[in-house]
Coordinates of N, CA and C in Angstrom, one line a residue:
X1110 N 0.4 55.8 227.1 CA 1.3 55.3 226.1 C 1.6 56.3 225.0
X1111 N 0.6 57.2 225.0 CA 0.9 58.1 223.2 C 2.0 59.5 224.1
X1112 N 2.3 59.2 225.1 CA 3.0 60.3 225.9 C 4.8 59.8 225.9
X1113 N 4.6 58.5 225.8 CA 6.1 58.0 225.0 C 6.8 58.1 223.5
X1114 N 7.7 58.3 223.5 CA 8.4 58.9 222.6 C 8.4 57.5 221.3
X1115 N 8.1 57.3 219.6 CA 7.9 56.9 219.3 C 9.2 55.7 219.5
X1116 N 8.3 54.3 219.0 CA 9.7 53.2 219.8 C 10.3 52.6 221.1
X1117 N 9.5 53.6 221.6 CA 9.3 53.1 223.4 C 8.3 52.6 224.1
X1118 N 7.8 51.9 223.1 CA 6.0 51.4 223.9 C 6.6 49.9 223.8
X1119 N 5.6 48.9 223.8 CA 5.2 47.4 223.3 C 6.0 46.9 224.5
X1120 N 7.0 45.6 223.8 CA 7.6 44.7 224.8 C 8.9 45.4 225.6
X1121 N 9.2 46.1 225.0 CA 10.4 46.9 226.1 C 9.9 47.3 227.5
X1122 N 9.0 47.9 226.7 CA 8.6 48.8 228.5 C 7.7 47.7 229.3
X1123 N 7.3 46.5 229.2 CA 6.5 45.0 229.8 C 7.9 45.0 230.8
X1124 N 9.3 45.0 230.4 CA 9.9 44.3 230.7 C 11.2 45.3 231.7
X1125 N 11.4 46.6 231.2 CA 11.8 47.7 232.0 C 11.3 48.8 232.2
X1126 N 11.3 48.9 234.0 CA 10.4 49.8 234.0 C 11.4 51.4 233.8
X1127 N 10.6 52.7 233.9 CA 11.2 53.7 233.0 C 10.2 54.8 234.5
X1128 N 10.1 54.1 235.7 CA 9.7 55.1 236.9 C 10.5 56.0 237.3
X1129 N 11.9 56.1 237.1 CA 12.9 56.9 237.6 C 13.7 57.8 237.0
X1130 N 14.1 58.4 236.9 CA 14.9 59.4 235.7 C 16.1 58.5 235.6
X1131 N 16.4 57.4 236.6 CA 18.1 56.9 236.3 C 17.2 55.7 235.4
X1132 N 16.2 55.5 235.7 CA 15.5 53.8 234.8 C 15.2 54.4 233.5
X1133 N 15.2 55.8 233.5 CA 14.4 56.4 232.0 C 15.7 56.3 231.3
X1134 N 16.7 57.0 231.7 CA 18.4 57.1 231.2 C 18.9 55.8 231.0
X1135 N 18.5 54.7 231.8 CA 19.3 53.4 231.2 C 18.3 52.7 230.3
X1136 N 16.5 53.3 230.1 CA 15.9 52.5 228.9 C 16.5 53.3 227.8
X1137 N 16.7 54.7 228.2 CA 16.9 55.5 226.7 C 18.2 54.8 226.1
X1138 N 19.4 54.6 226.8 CA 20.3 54.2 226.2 C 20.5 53.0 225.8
X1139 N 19.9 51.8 226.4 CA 19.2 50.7 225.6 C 18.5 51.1 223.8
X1140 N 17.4 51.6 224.5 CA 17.4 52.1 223.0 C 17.7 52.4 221.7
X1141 N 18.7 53.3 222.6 CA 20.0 53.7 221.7 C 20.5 52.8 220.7
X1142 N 21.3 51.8 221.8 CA 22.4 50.8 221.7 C 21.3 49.7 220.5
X1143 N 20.2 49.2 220.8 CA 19.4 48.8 219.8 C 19.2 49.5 218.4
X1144 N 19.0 50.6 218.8 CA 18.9 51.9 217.3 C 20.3 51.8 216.4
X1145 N 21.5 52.0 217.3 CA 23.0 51.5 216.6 C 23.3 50.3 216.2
X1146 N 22.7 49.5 216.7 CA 22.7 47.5 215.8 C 21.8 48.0 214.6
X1147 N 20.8 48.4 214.6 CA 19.9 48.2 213.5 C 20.2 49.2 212.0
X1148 N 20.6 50.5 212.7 CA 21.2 51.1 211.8 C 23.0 50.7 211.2
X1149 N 23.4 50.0 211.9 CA 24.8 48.8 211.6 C 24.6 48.5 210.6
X1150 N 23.6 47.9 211.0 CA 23.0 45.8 210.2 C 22.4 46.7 208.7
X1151 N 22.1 47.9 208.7 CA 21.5 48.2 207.6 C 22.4 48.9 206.7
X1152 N 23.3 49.6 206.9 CA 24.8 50.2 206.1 C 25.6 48.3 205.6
X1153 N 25.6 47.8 206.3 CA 26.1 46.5 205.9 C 25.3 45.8 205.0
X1154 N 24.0 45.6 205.3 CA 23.1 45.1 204.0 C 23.1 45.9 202.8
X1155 N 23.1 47.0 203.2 CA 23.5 47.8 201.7 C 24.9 48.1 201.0
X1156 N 25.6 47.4 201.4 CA 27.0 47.1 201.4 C 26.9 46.1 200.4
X1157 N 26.3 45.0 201.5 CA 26.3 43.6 200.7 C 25.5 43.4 199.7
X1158 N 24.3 44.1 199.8 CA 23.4 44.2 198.1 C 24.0 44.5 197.0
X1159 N 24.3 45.9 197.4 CA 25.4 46.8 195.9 C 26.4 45.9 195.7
X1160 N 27.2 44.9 196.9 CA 28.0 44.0 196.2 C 27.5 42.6 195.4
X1161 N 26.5 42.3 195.5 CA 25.9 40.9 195.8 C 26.4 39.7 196.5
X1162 N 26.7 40.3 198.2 CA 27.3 39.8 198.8 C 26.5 38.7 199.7
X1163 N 26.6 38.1 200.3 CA 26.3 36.9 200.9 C 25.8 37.1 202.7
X1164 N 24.9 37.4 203.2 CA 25.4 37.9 204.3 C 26.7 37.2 205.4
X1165 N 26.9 36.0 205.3 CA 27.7 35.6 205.8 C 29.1 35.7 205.0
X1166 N 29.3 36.3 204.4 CA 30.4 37.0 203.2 C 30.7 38.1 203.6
X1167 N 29.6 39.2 204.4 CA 29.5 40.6 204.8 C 30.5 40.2 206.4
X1168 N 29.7 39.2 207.0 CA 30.5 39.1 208.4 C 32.0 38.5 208.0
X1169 N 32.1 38.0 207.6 CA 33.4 37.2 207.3 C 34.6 38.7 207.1
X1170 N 34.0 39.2 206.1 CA 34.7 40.5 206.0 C 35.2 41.4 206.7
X1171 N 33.5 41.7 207.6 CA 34.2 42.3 208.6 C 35.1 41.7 209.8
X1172 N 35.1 40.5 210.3 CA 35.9 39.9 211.2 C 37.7 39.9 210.1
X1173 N 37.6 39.4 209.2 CA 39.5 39.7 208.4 C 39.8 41.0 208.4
X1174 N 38.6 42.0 208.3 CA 38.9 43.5 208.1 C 39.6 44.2 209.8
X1175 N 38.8 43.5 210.7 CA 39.4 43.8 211.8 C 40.5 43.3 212.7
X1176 N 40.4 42.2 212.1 CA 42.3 41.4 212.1 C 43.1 42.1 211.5
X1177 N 43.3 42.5 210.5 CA 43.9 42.7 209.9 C 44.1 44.3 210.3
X1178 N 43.4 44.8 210.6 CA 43.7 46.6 211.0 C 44.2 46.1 212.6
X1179 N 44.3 45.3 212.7 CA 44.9 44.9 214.4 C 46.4 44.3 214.5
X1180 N 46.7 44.2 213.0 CA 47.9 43.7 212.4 C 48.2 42.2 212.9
X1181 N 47.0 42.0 213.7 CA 46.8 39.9 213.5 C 46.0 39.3 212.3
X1182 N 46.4 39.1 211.2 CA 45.4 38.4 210.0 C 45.0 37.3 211.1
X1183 N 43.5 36.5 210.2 CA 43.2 35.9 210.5 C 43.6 34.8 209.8
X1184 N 43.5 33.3 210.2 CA 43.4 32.2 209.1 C 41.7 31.6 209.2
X1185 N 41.9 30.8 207.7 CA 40.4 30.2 207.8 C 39.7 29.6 209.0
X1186 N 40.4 28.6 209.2 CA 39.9 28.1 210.9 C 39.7 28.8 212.0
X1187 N 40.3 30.4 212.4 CA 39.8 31.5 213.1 C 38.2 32.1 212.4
X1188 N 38.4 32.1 211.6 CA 37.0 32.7 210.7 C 36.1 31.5 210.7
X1189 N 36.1 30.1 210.5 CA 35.2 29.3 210.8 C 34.3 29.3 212.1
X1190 N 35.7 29.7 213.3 CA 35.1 29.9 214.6 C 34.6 31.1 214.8
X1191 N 34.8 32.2 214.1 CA 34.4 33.7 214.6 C 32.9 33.5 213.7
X1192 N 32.8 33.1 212.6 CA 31.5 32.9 212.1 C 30.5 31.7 212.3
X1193 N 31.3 30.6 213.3 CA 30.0 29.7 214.1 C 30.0 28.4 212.8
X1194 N 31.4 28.6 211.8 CA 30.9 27.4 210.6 C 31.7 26.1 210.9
X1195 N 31.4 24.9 210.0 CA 32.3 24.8 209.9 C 33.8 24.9 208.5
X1196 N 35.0 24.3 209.6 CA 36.3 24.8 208.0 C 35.7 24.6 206.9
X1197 N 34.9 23.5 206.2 CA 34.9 23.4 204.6 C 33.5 24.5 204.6
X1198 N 32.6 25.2 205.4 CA 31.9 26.1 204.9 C 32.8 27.4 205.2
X1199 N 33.3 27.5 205.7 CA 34.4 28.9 206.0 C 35.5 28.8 205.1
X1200 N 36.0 27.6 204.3 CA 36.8 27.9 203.2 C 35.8 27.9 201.9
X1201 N 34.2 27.7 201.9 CA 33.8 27.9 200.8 C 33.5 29.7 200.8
X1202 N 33.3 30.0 201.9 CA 33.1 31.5 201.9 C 34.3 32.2 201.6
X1203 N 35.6 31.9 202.2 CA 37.1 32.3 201.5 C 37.3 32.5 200.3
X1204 N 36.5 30.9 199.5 CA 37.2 30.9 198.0 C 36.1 31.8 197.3
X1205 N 34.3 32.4 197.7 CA 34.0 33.3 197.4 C 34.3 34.2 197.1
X1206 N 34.9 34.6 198.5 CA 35.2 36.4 198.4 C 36.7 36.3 197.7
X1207 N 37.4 35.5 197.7 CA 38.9 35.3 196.8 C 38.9 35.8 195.0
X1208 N 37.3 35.2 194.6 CA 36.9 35.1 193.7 C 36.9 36.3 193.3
X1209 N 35.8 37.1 193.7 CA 35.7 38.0 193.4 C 36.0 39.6 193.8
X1210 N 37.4 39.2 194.5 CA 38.7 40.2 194.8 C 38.9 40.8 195.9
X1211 N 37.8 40.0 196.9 CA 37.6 40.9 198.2 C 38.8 40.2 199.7
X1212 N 38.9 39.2 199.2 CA 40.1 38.8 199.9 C 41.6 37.8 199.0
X1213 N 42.1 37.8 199.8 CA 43.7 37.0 199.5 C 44.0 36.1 200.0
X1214 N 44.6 34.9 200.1 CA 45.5 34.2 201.0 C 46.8 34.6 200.7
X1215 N 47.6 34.6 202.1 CA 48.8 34.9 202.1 C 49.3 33.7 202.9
X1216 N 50.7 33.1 202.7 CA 51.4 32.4 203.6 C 52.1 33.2 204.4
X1217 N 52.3 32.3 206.0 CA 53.0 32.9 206.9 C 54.4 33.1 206.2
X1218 N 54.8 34.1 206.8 CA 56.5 33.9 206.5 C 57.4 33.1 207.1
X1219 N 57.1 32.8 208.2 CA 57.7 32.0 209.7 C 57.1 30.0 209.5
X1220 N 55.6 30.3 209.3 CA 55.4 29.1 209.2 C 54.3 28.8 207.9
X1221 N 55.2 28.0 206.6 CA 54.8 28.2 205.8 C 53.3 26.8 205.6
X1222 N 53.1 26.8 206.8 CA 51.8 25.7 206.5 C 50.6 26.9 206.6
X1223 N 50.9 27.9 207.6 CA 49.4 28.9 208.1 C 49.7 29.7 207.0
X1224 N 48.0 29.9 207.1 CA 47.4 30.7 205.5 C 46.6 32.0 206.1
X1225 N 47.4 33.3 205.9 CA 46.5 34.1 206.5 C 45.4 34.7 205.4
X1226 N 44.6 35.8 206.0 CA 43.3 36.2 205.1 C 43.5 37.5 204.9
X1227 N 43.7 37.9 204.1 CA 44.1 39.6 204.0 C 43.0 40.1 203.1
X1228 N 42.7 41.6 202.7 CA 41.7 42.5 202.3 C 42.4 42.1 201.0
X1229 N 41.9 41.9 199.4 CA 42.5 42.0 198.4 C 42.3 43.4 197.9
X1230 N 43.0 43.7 196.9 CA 43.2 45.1 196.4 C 41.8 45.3 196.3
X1231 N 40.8 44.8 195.3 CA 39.9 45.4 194.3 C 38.8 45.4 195.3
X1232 N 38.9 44.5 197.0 CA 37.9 44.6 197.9 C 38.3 45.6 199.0
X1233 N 39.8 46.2 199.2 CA 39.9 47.3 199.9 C 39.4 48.5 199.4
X1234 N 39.5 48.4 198.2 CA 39.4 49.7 197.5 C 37.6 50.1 197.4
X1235 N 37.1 49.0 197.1 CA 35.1 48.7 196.9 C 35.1 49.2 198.6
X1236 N 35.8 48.5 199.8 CA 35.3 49.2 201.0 C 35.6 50.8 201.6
X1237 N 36.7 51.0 200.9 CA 37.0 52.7 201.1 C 36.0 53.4 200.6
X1238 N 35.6 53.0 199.1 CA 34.8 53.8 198.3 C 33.2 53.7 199.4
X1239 N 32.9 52.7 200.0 CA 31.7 52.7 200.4 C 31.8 53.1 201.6
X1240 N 32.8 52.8 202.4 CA 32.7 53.3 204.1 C 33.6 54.0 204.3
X1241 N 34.4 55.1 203.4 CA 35.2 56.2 203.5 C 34.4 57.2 204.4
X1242 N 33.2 57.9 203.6 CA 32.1 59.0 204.1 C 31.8 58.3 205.7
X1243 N 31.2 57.4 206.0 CA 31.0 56.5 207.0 C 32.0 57.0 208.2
X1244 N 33.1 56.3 207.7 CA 34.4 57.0 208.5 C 34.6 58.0 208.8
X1245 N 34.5 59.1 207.6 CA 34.6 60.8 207.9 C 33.9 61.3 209.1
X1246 N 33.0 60.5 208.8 CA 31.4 61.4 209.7 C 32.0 60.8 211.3
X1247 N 32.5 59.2 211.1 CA 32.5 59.2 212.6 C 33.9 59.1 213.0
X1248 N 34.8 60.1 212.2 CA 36.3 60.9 212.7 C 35.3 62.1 213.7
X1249 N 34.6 63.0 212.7 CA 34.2 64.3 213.1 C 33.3 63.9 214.1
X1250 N 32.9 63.0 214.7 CA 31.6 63.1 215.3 C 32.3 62.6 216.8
X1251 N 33.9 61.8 216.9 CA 34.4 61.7 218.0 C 35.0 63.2 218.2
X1252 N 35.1 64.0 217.6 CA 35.8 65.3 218.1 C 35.1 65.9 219.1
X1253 N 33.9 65.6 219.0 CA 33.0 66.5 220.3 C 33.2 65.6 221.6
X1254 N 34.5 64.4 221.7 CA 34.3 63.9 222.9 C 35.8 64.0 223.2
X1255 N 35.7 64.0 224.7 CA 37.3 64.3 225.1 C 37.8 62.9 225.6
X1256 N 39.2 63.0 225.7 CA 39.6 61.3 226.1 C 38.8 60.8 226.8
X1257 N 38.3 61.1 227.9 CA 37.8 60.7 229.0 C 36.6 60.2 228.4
X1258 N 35.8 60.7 228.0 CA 34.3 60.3 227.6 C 34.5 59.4 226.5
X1259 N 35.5 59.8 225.7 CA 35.6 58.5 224.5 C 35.6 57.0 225.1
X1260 N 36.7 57.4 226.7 CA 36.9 55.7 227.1 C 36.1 55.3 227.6
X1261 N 34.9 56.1 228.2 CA 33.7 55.4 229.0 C 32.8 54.9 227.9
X1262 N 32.4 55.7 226.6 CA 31.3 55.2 225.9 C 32.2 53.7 225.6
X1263 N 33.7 53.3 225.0 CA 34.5 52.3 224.9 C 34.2 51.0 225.8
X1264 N 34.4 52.0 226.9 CA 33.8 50.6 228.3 C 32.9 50.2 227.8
X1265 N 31.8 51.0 228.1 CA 30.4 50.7 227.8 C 30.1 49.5 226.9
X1266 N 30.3 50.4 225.5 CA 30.1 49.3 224.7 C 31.0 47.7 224.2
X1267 N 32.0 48.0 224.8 CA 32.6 46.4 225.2 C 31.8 45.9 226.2
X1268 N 31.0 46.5 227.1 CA 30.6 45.5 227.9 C 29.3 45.3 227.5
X1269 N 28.4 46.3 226.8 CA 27.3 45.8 226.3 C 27.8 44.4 224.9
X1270 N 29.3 44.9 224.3 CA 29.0 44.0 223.7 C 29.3 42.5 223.9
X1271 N 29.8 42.1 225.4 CA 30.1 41.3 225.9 C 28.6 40.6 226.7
X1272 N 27.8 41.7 227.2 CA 26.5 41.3 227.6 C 26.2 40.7 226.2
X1273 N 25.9 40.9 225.4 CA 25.4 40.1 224.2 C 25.5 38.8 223.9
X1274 N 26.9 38.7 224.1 CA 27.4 37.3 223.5 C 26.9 36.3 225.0
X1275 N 27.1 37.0 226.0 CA 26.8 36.2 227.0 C 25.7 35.3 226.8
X1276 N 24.6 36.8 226.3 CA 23.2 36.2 226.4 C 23.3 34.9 225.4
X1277 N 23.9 35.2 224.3 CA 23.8 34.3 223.3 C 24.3 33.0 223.5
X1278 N 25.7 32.8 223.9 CA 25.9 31.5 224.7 C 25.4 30.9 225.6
X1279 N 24.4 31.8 226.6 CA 23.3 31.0 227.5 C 22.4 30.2 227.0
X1280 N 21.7 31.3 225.4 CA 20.3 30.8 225.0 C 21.4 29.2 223.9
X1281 N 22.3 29.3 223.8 CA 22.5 28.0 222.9 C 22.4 26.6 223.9

């Protein structure tokens, strides 16, 4: 055991074994992929602290933040379902972050009943200032990968992140 690299002992290794240089390469990148959730989850908590944000205020954000850079806003009822609530808890988290300038409602232009969810000014600007550096580092840190390898790690991690949810809709 003290011949493993720190973080690779206890219930991981019970569960895969690490006999093969190809089994050692898919625990390390496991690993990894665990080490990148945890360091995620932790730039986001400190996100949401310095804001006194909610953690379910933090996801909310980032699911409109990524609609919205996909040029699909979301509406409340998509964010109820993307965050597992229901509508009157997903419009109480709306009129939160509304509050305190991190989001907007906008009406459709086409169909003036749908309400989409946009970044508000004073909450785009609080997320540039916090995950601008964030972004620099990981503009410069894809430069060391060429198309090709960008689109495999891409695969990858759509399908790990697809392995995830799976597991999670099993265990419900």
């Amino acid at each position: 055991m003290s011949s493993q690299s720190p973080g690779r002992s206890g219930p991981a290794g019970m569960y895969r074994r690490r006999d093969t240089p190809r089994a050692r390469l898919q625990a390390e990148v496991l690993d990894l992929v665990r080490d990148l959730g945890v360091q995620a989850q932790r730039v986001a908590d400190d996100f949401a602290g310095s804001r006194g944000l909610h953690p379910t205020d933090m996801r909310a954000l980032l699911h409109v933040m990524r609609r919205e850079g996909e040029d699909d806003p979301m509406t409340t009822g998509e964010l109820a379902t993307a965050l597992g609530l229901t509508s009157g808890a997903a419009t109480g988290v709306v009129d939160r972050l509304e509050r305190a300038g991190h989001l907007r409602r906008e009406r459709d232009t086409t169909d003036r009943r749908k309400v989409h969810l946009r970044f508000g000014e004073h909450g785009a600007a609080v997320a540039v200032e916090f995950f601008g550096p964030l972004g620099r580092r990981s503009d410069e840190l894809m430069t060391r990968y060429d198309d090709a390898e960008l689109e495999v790690v891409r695969r990858f991690l759509g399908d790990m992140t697809a392995a995830l949810q799976a597991h999670r809709d099993d265990a419900d």
